[in-house]
JSON list of C-alpha atoms in Angstrom, two decimals:
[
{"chain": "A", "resi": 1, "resn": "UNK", "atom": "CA", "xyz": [-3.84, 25.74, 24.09]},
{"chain": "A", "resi": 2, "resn": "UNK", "atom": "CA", "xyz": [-7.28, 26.79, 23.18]},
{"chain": "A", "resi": 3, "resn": "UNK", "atom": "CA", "xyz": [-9.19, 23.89, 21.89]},
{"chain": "A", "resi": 4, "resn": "UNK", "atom": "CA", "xyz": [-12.82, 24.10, 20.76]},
{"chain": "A", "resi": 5, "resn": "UNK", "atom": "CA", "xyz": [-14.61, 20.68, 19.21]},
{"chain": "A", "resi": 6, "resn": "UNK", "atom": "CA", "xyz": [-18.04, 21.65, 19.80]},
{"chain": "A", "resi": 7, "resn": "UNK", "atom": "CA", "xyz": [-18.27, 24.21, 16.58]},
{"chain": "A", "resi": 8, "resn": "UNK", "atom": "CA", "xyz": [-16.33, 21.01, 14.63]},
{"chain": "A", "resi": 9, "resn": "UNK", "atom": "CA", "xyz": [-18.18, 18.13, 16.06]},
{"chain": "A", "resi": 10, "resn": "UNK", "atom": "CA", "xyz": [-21.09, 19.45, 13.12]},
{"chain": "A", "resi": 11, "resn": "UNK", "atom": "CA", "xyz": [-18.35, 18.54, 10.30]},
{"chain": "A", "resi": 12, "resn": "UNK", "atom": "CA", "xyz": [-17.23, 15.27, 11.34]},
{"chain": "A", "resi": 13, "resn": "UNK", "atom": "CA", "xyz": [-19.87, 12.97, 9.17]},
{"chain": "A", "resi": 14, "resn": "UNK", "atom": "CA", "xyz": [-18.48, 15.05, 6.08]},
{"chain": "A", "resi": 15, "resn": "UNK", "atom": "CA", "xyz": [-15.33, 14.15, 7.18]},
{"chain": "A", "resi": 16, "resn": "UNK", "atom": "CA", "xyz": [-16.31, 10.43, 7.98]},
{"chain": "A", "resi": 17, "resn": "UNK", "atom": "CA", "xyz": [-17.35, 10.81, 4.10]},
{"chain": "A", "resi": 18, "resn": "UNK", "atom": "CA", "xyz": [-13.78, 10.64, 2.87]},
{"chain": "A", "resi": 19, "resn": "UNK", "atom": "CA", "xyz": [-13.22, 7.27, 4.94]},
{"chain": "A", "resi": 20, "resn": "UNK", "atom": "CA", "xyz": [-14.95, 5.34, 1.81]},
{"chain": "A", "resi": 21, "resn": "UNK", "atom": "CA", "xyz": [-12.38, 7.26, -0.52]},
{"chain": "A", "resi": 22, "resn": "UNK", "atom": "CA", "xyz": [-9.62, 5.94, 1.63]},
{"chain": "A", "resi": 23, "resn": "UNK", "atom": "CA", "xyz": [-10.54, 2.86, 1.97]},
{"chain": "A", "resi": 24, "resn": "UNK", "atom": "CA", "xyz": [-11.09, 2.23, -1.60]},
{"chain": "A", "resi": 25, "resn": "UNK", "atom": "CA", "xyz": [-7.85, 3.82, -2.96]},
{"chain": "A", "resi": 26, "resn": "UNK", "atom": "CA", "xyz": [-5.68, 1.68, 0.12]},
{"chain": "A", "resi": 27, "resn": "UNK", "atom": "CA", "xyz": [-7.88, -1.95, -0.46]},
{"chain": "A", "resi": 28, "resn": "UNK", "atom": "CA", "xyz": [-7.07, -1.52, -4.64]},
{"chain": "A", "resi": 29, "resn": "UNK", "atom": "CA", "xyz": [-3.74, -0.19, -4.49]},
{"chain": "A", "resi": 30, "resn": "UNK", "atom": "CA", "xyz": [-2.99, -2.89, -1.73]},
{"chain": "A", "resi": 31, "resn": "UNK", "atom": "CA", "xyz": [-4.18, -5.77, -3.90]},
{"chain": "A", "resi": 32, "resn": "UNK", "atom": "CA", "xyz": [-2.51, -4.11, -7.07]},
{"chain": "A", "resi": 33, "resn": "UNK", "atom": "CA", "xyz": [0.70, -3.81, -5.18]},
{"chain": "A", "resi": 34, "resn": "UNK", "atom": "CA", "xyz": [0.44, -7.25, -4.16]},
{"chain": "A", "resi": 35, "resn": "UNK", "atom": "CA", "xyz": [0.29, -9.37, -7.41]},
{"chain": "A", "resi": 36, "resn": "UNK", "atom": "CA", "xyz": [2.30, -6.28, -8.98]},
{"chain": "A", "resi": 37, "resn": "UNK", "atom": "CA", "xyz": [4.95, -7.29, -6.14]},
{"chain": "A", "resi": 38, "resn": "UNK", "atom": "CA", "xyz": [5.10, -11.19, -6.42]},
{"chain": "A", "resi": 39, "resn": "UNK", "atom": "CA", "xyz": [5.60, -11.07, -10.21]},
{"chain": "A", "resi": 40, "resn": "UNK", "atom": "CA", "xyz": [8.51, -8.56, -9.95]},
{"chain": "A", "resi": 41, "resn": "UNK", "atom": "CA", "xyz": [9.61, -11.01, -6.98]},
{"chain": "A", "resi": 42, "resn": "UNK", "atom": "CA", "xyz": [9.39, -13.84, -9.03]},
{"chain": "A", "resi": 43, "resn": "UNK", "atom": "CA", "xyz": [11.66, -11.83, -11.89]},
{"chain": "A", "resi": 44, "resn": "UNK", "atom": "CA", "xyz": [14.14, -11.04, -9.56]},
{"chain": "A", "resi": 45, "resn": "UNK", "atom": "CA", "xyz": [15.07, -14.54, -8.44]},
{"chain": "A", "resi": 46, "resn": "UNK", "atom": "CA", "xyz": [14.56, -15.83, -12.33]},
{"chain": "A", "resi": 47, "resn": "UNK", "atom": "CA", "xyz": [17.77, -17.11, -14.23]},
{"chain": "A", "resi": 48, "resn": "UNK", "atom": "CA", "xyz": [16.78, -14.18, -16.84]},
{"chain": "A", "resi": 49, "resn": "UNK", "atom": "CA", "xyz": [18.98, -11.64, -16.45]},
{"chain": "A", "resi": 50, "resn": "UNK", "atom": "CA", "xyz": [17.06, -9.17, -18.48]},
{"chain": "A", "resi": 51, "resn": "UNK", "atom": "CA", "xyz": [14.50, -9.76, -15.81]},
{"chain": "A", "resi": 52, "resn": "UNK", "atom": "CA", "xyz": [16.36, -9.40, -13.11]},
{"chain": "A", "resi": 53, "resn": "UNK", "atom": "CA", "xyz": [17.41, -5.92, -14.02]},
{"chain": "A", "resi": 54, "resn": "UNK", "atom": "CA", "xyz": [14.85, -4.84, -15.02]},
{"chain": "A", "resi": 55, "resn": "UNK", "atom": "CA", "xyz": [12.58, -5.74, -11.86]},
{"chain": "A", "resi": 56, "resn": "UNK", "atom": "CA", "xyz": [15.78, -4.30, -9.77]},
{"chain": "A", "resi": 57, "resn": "UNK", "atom": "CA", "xyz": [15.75, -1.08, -11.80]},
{"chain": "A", "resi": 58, "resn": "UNK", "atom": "CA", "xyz": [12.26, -0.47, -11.08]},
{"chain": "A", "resi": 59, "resn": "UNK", "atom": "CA", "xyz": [12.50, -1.43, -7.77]},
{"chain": "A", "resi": 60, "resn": "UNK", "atom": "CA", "xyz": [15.40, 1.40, -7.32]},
{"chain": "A", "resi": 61, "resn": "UNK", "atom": "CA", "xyz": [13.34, 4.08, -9.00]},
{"chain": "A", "resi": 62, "resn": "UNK", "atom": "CA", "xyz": [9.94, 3.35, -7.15]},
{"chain": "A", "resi": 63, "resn": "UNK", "atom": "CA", "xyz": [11.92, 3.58, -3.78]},
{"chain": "A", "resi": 64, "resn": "UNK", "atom": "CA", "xyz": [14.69, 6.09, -4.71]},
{"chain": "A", "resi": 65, "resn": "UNK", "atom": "CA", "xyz": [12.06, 8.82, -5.25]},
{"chain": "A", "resi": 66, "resn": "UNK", "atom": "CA", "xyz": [9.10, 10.45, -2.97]},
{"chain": "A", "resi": 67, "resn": "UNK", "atom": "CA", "xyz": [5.88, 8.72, -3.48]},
{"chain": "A", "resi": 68, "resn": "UNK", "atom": "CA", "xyz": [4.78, 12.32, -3.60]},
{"chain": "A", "resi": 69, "resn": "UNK", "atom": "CA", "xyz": [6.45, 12.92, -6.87]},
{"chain": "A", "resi": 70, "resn": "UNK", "atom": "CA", "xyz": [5.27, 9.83, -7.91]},
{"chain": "A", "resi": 71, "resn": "UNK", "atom": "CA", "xyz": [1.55, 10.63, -7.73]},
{"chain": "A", "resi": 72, "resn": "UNK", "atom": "CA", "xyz": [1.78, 14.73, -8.75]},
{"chain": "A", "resi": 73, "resn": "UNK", "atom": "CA", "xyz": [3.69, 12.98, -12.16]},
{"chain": "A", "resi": 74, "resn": "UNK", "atom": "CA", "xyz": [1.23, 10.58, -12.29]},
{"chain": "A", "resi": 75, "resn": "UNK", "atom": "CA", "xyz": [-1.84, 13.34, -11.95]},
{"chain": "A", "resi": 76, "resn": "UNK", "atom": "CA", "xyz": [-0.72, 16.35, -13.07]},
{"chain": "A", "resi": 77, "resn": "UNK", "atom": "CA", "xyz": [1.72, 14.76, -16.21]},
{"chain": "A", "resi": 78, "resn": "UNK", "atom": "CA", "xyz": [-1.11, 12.85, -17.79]},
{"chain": "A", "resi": 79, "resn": "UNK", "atom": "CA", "xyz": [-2.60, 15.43, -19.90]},
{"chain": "A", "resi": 80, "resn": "UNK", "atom": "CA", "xyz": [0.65, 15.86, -21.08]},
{"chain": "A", "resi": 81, "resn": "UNK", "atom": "CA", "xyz": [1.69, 12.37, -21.61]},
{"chain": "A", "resi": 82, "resn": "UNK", "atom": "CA", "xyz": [-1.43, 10.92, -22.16]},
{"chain": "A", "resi": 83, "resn": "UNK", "atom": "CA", "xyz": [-3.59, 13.78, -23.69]},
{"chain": "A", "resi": 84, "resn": "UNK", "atom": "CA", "xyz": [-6.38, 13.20, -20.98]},
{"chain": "A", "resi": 85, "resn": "UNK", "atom": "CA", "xyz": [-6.64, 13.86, -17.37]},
{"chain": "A", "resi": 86, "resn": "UNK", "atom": "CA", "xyz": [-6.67, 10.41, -14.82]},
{"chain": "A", "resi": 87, "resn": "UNK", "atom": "CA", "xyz": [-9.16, 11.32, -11.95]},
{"chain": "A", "resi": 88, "resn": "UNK", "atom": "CA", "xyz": [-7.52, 11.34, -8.41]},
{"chain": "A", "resi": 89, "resn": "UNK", "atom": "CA", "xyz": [-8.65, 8.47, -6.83]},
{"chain": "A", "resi": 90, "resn": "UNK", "atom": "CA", "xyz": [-7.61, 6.58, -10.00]},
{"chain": "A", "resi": 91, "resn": "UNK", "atom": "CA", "xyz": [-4.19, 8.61, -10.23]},
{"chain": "A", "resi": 92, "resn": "UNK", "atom": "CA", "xyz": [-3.94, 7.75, -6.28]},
{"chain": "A", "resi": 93, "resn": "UNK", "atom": "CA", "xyz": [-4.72, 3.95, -6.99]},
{"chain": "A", "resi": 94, "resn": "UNK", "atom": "CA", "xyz": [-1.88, 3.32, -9.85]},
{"chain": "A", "resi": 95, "resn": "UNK", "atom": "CA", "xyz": [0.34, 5.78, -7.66]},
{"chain": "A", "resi": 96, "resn": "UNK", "atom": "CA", "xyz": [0.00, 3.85, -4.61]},
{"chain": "A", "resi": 97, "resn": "UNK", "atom": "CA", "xyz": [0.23, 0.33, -6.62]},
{"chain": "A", "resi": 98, "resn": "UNK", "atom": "CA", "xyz": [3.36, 1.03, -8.46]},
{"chain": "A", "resi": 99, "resn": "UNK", "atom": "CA", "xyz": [5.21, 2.17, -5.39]},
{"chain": "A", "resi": 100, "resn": "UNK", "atom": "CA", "xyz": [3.95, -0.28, -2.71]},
{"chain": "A", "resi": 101, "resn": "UNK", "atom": "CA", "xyz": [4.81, -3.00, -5.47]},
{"chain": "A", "resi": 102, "resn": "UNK", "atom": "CA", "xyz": [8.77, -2.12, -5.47]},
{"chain": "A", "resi": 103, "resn": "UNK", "atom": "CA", "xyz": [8.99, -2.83, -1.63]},
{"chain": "A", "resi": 104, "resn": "UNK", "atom": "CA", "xyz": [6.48, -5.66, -1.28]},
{"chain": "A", "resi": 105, "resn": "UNK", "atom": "CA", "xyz": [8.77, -7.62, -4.31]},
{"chain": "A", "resi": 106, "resn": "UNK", "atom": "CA", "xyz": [11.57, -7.13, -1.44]},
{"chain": "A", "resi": 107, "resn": "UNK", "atom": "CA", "xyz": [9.65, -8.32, 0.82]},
{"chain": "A", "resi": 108, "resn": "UNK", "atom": "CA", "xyz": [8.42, -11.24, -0.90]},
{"chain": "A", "resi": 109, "resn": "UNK", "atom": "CA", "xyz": [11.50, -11.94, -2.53]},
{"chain": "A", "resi": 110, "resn": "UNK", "atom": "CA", "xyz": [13.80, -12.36, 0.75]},
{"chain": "A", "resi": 111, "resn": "UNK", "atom": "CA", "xyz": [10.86, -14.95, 2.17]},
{"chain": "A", "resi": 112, "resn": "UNK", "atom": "CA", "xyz": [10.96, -16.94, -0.96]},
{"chain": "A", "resi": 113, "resn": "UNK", "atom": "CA", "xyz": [14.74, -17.15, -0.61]},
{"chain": "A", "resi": 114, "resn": "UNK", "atom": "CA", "xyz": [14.93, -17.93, 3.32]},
{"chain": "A", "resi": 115, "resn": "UNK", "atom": "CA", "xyz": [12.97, -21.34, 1.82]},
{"chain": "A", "resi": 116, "resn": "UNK", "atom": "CA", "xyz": [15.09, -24.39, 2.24]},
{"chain": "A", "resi": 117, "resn": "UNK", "atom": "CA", "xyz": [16.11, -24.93, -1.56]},
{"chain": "A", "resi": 118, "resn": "UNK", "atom": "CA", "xyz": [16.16, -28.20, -0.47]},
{"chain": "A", "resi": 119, "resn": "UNK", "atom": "CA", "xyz": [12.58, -28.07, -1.02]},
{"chain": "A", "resi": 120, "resn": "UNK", "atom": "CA", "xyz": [12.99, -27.16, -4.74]},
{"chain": "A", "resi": 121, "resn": "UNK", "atom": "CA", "xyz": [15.68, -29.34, -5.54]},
{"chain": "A", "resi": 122, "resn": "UNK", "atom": "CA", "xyz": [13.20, -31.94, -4.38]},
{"chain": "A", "resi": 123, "resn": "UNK", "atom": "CA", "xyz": [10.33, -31.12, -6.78]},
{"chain": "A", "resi": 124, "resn": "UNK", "atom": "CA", "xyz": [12.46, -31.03, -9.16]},
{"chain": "A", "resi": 125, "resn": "UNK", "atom": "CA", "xyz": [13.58, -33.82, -8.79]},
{"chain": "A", "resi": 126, "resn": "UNK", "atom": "CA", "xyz": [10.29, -35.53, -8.88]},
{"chain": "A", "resi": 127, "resn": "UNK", "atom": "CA", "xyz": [9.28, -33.75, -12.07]},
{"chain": "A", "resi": 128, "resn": "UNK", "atom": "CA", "xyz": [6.99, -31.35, -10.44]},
{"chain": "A", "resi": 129, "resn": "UNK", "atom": "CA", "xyz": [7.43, -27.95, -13.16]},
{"chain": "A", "resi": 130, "resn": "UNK", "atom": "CA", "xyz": [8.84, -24.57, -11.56]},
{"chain": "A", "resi": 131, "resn": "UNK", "atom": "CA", "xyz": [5.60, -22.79, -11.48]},
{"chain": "A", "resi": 132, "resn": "UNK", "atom": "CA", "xyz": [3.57, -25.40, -9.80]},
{"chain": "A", "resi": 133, "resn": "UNK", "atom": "CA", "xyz": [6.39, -25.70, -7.31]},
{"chain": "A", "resi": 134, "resn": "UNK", "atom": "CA", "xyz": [6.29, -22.13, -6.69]},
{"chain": "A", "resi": 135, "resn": "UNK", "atom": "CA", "xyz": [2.55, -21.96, -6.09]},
{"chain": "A", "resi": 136, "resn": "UNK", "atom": "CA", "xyz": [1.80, -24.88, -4.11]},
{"chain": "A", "resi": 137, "resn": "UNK", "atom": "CA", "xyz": [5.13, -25.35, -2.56]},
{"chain": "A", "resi": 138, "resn": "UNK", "atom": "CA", "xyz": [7.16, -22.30, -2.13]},
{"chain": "A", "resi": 139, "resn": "UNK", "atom": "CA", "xyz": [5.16, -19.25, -1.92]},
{"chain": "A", "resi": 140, "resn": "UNK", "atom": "CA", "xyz": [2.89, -20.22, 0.50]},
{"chain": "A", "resi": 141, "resn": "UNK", "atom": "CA", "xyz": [5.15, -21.64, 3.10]},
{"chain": "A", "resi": 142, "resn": "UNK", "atom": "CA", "xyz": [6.66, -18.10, 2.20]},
{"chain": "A", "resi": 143, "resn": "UNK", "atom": "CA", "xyz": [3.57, -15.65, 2.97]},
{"chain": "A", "resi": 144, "resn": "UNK", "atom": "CA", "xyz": [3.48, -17.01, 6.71]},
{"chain": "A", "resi": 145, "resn": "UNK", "atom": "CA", "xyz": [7.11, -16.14, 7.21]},
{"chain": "A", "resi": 146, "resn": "UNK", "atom": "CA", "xyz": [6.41, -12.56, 5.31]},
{"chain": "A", "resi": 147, "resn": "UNK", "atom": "CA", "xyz": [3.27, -12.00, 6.66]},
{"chain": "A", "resi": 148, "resn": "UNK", "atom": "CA", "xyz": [4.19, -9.25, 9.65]},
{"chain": "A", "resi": 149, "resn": "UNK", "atom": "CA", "xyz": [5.91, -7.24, 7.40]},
{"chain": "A", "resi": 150, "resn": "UNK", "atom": "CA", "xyz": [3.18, -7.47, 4.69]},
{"chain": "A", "resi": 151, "resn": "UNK", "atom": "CA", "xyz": [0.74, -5.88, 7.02]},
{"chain": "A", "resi": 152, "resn": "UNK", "atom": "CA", "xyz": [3.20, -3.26, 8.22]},
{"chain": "A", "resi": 153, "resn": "UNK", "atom": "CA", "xyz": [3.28, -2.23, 3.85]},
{"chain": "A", "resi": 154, "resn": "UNK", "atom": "CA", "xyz": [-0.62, -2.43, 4.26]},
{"chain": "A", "resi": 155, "resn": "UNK", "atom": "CA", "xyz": [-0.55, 0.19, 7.31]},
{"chain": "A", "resi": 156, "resn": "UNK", "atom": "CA", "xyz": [1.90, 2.11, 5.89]},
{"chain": "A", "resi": 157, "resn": "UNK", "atom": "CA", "xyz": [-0.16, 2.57, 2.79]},
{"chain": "A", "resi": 158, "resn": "UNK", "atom": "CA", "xyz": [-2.71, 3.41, 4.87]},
{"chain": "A", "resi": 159, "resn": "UNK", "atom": "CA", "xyz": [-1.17, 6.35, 6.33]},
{"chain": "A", "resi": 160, "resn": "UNK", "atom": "CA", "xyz": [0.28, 7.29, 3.77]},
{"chain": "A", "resi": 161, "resn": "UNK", "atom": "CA", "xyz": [-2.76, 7.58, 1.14]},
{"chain": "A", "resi": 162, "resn": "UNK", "atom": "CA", "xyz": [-3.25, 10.90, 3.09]},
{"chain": "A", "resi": 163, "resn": "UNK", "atom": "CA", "xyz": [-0.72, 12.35, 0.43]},
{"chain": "A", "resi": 164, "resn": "UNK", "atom": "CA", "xyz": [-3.67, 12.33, -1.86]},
{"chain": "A", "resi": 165, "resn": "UNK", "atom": "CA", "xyz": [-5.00, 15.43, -0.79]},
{"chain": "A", "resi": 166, "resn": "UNK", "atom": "CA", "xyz": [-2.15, 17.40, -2.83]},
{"chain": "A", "resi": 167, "resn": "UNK", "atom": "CA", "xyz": [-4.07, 16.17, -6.12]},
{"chain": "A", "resi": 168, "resn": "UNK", "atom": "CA", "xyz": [-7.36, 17.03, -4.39]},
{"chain": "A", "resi": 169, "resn": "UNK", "atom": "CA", "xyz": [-8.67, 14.02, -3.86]},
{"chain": "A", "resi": 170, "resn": "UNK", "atom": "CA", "xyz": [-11.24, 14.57, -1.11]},
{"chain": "A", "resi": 171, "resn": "UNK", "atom": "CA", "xyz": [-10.33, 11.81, 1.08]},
{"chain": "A", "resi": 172, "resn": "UNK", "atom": "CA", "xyz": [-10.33, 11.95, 5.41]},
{"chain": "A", "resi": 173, "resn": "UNK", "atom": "CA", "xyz": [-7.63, 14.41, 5.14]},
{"chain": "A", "resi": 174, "resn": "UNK", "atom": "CA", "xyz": [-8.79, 16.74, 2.97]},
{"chain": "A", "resi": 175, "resn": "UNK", "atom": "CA", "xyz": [-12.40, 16.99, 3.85]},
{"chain": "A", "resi": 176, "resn": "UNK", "atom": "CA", "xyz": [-10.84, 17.91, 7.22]},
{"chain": "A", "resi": 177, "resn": "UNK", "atom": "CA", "xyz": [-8.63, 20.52, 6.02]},
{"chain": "A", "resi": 178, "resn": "UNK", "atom": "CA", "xyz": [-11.50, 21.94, 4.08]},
{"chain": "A", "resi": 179, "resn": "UNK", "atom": "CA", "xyz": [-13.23, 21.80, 7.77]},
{"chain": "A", "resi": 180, "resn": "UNK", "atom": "CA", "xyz": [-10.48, 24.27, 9.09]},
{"chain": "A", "resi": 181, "resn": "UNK", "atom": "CA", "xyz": [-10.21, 26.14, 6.27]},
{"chain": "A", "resi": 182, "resn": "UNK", "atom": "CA", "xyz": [-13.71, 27.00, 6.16]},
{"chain": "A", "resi": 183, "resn": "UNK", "atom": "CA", "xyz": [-14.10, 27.71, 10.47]},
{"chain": "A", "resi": 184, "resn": "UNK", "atom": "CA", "xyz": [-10.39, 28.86, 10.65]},
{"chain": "A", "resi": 185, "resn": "UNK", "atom": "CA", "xyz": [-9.45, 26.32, 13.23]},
{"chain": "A", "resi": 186, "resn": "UNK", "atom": "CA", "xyz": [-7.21, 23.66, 11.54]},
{"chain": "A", "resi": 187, "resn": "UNK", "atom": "CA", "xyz": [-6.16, 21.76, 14.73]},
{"chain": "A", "resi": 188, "resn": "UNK", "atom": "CA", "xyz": [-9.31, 20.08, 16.17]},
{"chain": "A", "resi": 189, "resn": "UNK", "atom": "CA", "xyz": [-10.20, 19.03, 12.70]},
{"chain": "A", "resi": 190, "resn": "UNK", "atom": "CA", "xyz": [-6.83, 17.63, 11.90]},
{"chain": "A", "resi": 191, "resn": "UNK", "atom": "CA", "xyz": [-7.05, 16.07, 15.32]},
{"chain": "A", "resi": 192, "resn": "UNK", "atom": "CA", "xyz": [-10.40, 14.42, 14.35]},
{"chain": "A", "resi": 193, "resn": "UNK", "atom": "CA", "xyz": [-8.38, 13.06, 11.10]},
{"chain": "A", "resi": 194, "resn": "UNK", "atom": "CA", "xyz": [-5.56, 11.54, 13.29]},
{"chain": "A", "resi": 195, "resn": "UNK", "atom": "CA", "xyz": [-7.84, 9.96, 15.37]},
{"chain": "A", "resi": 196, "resn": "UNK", "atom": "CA", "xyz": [-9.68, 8.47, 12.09]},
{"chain": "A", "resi": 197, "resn": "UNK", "atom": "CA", "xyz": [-6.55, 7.47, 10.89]},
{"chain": "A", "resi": 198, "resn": "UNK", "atom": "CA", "xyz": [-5.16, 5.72, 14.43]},
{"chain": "A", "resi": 199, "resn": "UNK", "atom": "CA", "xyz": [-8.42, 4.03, 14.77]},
{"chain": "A", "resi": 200, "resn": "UNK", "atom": "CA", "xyz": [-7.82, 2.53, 10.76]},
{"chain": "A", "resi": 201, "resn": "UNK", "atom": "CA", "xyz": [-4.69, 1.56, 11.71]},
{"chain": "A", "resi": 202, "resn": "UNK", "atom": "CA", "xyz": [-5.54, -0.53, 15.11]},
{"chain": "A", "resi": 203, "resn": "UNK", "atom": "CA", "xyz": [-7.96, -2.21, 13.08]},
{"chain": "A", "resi": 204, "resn": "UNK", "atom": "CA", "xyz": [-5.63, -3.37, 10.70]},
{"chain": "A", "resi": 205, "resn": "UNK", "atom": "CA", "xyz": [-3.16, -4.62, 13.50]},
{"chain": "A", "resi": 206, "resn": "UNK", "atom": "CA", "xyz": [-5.58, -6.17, 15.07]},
{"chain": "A", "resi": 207, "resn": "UNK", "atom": "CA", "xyz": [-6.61, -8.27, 11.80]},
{"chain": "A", "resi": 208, "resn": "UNK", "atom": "CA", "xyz": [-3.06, -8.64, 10.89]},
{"chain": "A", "resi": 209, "resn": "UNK", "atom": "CA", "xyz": [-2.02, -10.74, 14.42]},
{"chain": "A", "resi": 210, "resn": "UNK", "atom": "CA", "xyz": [-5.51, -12.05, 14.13]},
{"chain": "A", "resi": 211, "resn": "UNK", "atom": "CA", "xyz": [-4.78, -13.72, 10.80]},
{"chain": "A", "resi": 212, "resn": "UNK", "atom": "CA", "xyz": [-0.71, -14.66, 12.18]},
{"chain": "A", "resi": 213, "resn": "UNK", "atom": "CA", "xyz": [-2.24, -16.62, 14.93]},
{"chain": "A", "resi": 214, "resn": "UNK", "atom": "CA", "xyz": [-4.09, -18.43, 12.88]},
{"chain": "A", "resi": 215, "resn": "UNK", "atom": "CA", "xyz": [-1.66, -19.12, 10.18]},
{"chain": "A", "resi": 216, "resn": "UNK", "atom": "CA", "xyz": [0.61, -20.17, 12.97]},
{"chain": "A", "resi": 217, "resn": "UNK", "atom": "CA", "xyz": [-1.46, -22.45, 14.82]},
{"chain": "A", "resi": 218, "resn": "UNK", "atom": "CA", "xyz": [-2.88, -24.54, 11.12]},
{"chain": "A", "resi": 219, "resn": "UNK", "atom": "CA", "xyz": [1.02, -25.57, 11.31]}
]
């Protein structure tokens, strides 16, 4: 193996450049995904059973198909659907958010429903109304159970906002295939990417036990 950084080293702040993209398509699409997610949680546990399909249904679409489908349909359909073009980053955002939401409303569902109903039954029972209950009683006992695999959504939507690059969005990944495209060396760039990526990721496990400690130790 032939490896040669010092003719890439040049390139890496234009790769560094992308890290804002990335950051800003996984922090939106996170949050998105997130309130997206406990509302289609909340309809799947609701007496409604028109909710409850329906949140199920899109829960079954979302993860039956490949995210990348999701976001070339998303991108390259809008001009036909729409009439207008979405940018990437903003294709990449409500791509991201609609997909992470189907497996975070899992997620959050199962912890509201490992809650004692016990706990329920008893503000009911005192006349406290079902969506105070849920806010102030339920879902946050809830998030510190769900919390470890919230973060492992978060840093898998991390890695995986590298898909962007097939709509062109000139995020970490593709500024460093453009790198190797343009010196016709692809693997120390890509290398430099990975590394970009691991180091994202450590962060985020880092702030994610950081944040479980904590949670853990108010109890």
């Amino acid at each position: 193996m032939n490896l040669d950084f010092t003719s890439v080293l040049p390139s890496l702040p234009f790769i560094l450049q992308g890290l804002g993209v990335t950051l800003q398509i996984v922090c939106l699409a996170g949050i998105l995904g997130f309130l997206l997610g406990i509302f289609l949680s909340l309809c799947k546990i609701s007496k409604i059973k028109l909710l409850n399909w329906l949140a199920n249904a899109y829960t079954s679409v979302f993860r039956g198909t490949p995210l990348i489908l999701q976001l070339m349909i998303i991108y390259f359909g809008s001009p036909q659907v729409l009439g207008f073009q979405i940018e990437g980053v903003t294709a990449a955002i409500i791509g991201f958010a609609l997909n992470s939401a189907a497996y975070i409303s899992e997620i959050i569902r199962a912890g509201i429903q490992a809650i004692d109903k016990g706990q329920q039954e008893a503000a009911m029972a005192l006349g406290v109304p079902y969506r105070p209950t849920m806010v102030n009683i339920i879902l946050p006992q809830a998030m510190k159970n769900i919390l470890p695999a919230l973060m492992n959504e978060f840093i898998t939507l991390t890695k995986e906002s590298a898909l962007v690059t097939t709509i062109g969005v000139m995020d970490v990944m593709r500024r460093a295939y453009q790198v190797g495209a343009n010196q016709y060396q692809f693997m120390e760039p890509l290398l430099l990417a990975g590394i970009i990526y691991y180091i994202l990721v450590t962060i985020l496990t880092f702030l994610g036990k950081l944040v479980e400690g904590r949670l853990r130790s108010s109890d």
